[in-house]
Structure formats: C-alpha cells, structure tokens
Amino acid sequence: MPTYIALTYTAEVDWSQPEYADALREYVAFDEAHEAVLRGGHALYPTATATTVRVPDGKGGEPIISDGPYAETKEALTGFYLLECADLDEAVAIATKIPAAWHGTVEVRPVRPSLEP
Amino acid sequence: MGAGDTVARLLREEGACVLATLIRVTGDIDLAQDAVQDAVVRALERWPRDGVPDNPRAWLTVTAKRRAIDVIRREARRADKEAEAVSLLDPVPEPAEVVRDDLLRLVFTCCHPALSTEAQVAIALRTLGGLSTAEVARGLMVPEATMAKRLTRAKQKIAQARIPYRVPAAEELPGRLKGVAATIYLIFNEGYAAGAGEHLVRVALSAQAIRLARLLAGLMPDEPTVLGLLALLLLNDARRGARLDDRGRPVLLPDQDRTRWDAAAIKEGVELVGTALRRTPDRPDPYVVQAAIAACHALAPSYADTDWDAVISWYDVLLTVQDTPVIRLNRAVAVAERDGPEAGLALAEDIGDLTAYPWWHATRAELLHRMGRASEARAAYEQALTLGMNDPQSEHLRRRLTELPT
C-alpha cells in the first residue's frame, strides 16, 4: 500500500495555551477515527524554533546554519501525518478530516518507496 | 468508401476505448499508447488484406495487450514486473460493458481535480481525443515543448500519486461534473473549429466528445448539466454538413442550406433541452441555456424566420448565470436581427473590453456594412483581419471587404 504524507500548514499554534484545548480535542478525535491508516505524525514546535541547514559547497563542504525559515506568511508548516492508503482519492478524503484543512492548508504527497542502488 | 477508409474509420472509433482498457490493465499511459499504436499499425497491415475481424475492438485489445506484455517482459528485471506481465494474459473480459466502463474511468481520471485544468484538458485531448502532442499544443496555442512537459508531468502525477482509474462514487459525481463537462466541451470545440486540411481528424474529435457526453448522460440521467451539454453538442454538430462549402470555406448561419442539417440529431437535441429544462432548478445551467439558443436556430425554417424574441430572451437568461463580453456580443447580433443594425451596433459598442477579439470588430464591420457606413465598415474589417484567425475565416472577411461600395 502506498504511503502519503499530509503536511499541515496553518497559523502558528501554541498548544500549551488553554484557548487551543478545543482545537486539540479535534485533532485527538481525528487520530482516533483514522487509527487504521495513520502510520505516524506529529505537531511541530513553532517556526521560531526552526534551524535551517545548508552545505552550499556540496558534500563535505562548509555548512551554513541559520535561524528559521523566516516565514512571513500567515501559514507555516505546523505538523504532518503519514497515511497508508490505497490511492490518492482515499488519502485526500482523509486529509479533508484533518482539522488543519478547515482553517489552513493540507498538502498531500506520495512518499517515494526506498530507491534501490 | 474503400476498404482503407473503413479500416481508418474503425480504428478512429475504437482507438480511445482500446486505449482506455490498456491504461486500466497496465496502469501506464505511455506504455498503453505505444501498445495501441503498435496494434493499429498491425491492423492497417492486416485488415485490408485479410478482412476486418468480427470484433475489431477485441482484436485490437488482444493485440495491444500482447504487445504490452512483450514490452514489460523485455524490461522486467524484478519479479513483480514479471507477475504483472503474466496477469495481463488473463482472458479479455466481455468487451462491450467493460470497455464502456474503461472509457468513463479514463474520462474521470483525466479530469481528476488533483490535476490542473490545463493538464486535464491536455491529457484528455491526447488520450481521449487521440491527438498527437503537437496537435494538442497547436489546439491550445502553447509551444510544443511546454505541452510535452505538461503532459509528462500529468502522466507522472497520475502514476506516482496513484490517481485511481475509477468512476467516482455517486455522491462524488456532482463535484467532478464541472471539470468533466468543461473538458468534453473543449474536446468538441477542437473538432468543431474545423480547419479544412484536418477535416477527418477533427470530425472524429467531435464524435468522440458526443460519445463521452452520452456515456456521462448514461451515468447521470437526471442531471440537467449533462443533458444540456449533450443537447448542445448534438445541435451544433447537426449543422456540420452545411458549415463548409464544396471548396472547404465556412458558410455562415444565414447562408447555410438547412436541408443539409442532421434532422435526427436536431430532434434528439431539442428533446434533451426539453427534459433538461423540466429538471432545472431555479438557476439554470449555462449548457442548458446555450442548448436552448441552439435549439431556436435549429428549429427555424430559415434564418429570416428565426424566433429572435426567444433567442434574445434566452441570452437574457444566460447573462444572469454567465455574464461574459462574448455572450453580450452574441446577444447584440440577435438584437440587430430583430430591431435593426443600429440597435445591435449600439449594444456591441457598449461592451467595450473586446477590442482584442477579432469577432467584435467583424460584427461591428458587418453591422456598419448593412447600415451603408462603408468607410467605417472597411476600417473595422481591416482591424479584425489584423487580430489573427484561421485562413478560411479571414478569407471570408476579405470577401466581405471586397463587397463594400468604394
């Protein structure tokens, strides 16, 4: 069965704040309802905690480590799910149930199976 | 009609169905296209010599399948590929029902909302319409390299993201209908805007679009959009025999020999419009209204006897659901027929934002011509001619230009 990743893009959420309790319950309900196809997934800490790594000279080169992805947009990558589904239609149908799709965007992409050398 | 023509016609008619089946069983659009192409070449060699088989579609399907199996075997290194090739050897199921289904599956796969509209149309023209990449590029006015990339990306997305080959469940159909209807309509238009030299290919496209609309109507027999679309295609196609003169030049509606219109297609189209209107809720569907306008023209014994009141009322209805400058222009033409060229010209000139559209200038030119304002008409014809249209169309305008008094 193919695996899909559903990347959630929403306003940044601080889940520790009490006003997000209802939203959190929606995610818990989603997790419980779709246990059968969920192969993993997590919320991420806010983009302020992100670190960008590049090695512009290529393998073995001098790495450049910098702060953030500097997202100026309202929606940032806030989490992901791994879904095991028969086809894109099934993955999309499940993605519409992720609360992030109701007030943000969910990007669904097929996960490429490991490449043989 | 010679044996070669019969074979060519059969291949055109069966090609898309066979391709749809091959895409289903191989899951690979490129492989399926190569295999069907190979089967068609074999048929062109054999059929004129040995006679057309009893079931041409089954013959083509079996031949294409064998070819696909050969290709897969040759490329197979992994065990699962070999298993795939073996599973293709299963006997061909009863063709009629399955193929009907396969074609619909292919329509819905090409028109999947996960593909961009441009990609939907391109891939539908390529696979359902049987056009080459170069023809699709020309038809959609995109450079060939861009079109090749667009098609490759679309095919890759279908394969890699696993866009399923299936007709959606009943509750999903309404959501998919808009894209599917628009794509079928575009396939038809590609065929309808016939260039003389490519006459045969283009007629096959219109026929394919009508067939797809029929399949859709079989799937959603109560849906006004579908009935309206089928009616519109049938009513437009009914005029085909009268739209070109014996030198392949376009004949405009007022000058068409109405005895050459297809009476059976008109009858069916008009009945469908009636059914669609009876099932229409408060807000009519644009295809149904356009079909109603086409029905007014189809039912008129002559251009002069057209019920212009009815035509104009339908345009008024159409503008409430689809207000575009081109529809306003068409309404202005109908008003000119009922109330005189001055009234039509005033409406046409009010539209304003159509200065880049050759037919806006051509319409103004025609109305000015009738009003005897020759120098203004000349300028408008010349303006239209600078804006690009196909050769027979510009030839028509040049002819009208020479008819102006000097």
Coordinates of C-alpha atoms in Angstrom, one line a residue, chain A residues 19-87:
Chain A
E19 CA -7.8 28.5 24.3
Y20 CA -6.4 25.8 22.0
A21 CA -7.9 23.0 24.1
D22 CA -11.0 22.6 21.7
A23 CA -8.8 22.5 18.7
L24 CA -6.6 19.9 20.3
R25 CA -9.6 17.8 21.0
E26 CA -10.5 17.9 17.3
Y27 CA -7.0 16.5 16.5
V28 CA -7.4 13.8 19.1
A29 CA -10.7 12.9 17.5
F30 CA -9.1 12.7 14.1
D31 CA -6.3 10.5 15.3
E32 CA -8.8 8.1 16.9
A33 CA -11.1 8.0 13.9
H34 CA -8.3 7.2 11.4
E35 CA -6.1 5.0 13.5
A36 CA -6.4 2.3 10.8
V37 CA -4.4 4.3 8.2
L38 CA -2.2 6.5 10.4
R39 CA 1.4 5.4 10.3
G40 CA 2.8 8.4 12.2
G41 CA 2.5 12.1 12.6
H42 CA 3.3 14.9 15.0
A43 CA 2.7 18.5 15.6
L44 CA 5.8 20.7 15.3
Y45 CA 7.1 23.4 17.6
P46 CA 6.6 26.9 16.1
T47 CA 8.8 28.0 13.2
A48 CA 10.8 30.2 15.6
T49 CA 12.4 27.0 16.8
A50 CA 13.4 26.0 13.3
T51 CA 17.0 25.9 12.2
T52 CA 18.0 25.8 8.5
V53 CA 21.0 23.8 7.4
R54 CA 22.7 24.1 4.1
V55 CA 26.0 22.9 2.7
P56 CA 26.3 25.1 -0.4
D57 CA 29.6 23.7 -1.5
G58 CA 28.2 20.2 -1.6
K59 CA 29.3 17.0 0.2
G60 CA 31.9 17.7 2.9
G61 CA 31.7 21.5 2.3
E62 CA 31.4 24.3 4.9
P63 CA 27.9 24.1 6.4
I64 CA 25.8 27.2 6.8
I65 CA 23.5 27.0 9.8
S66 CA 20.9 29.8 10.2
D67 CA 17.8 30.7 12.1
G68 CA 14.3 30.0 11.0
P69 CA 12.8 29.5 7.6
Y70 CA 11.8 33.2 8.2
A71 CA 8.2 32.6 7.3
E72 CA 6.5 35.9 6.7
T73 CA 3.4 34.1 5.6
K74 CA 0.3 33.6 7.8
E75 CA 0.5 29.8 7.3
A76 CA 3.6 27.8 8.2
L77 CA 4.4 24.1 8.4
T78 CA 2.9 23.1 11.7
G79 CA 2.8 19.3 11.6
F80 CA 2.5 16.2 9.5
Y81 CA 0.8 12.8 9.3
L82 CA 1.8 9.6 7.5
L83 CA -1.1 7.8 6.0
E84 CA -1.2 4.4 4.3
C85 CA -3.9 4.5 1.7
A86 CA -4.9 2.6 -1.4
D87 CA -4.8 5.7 -3.7

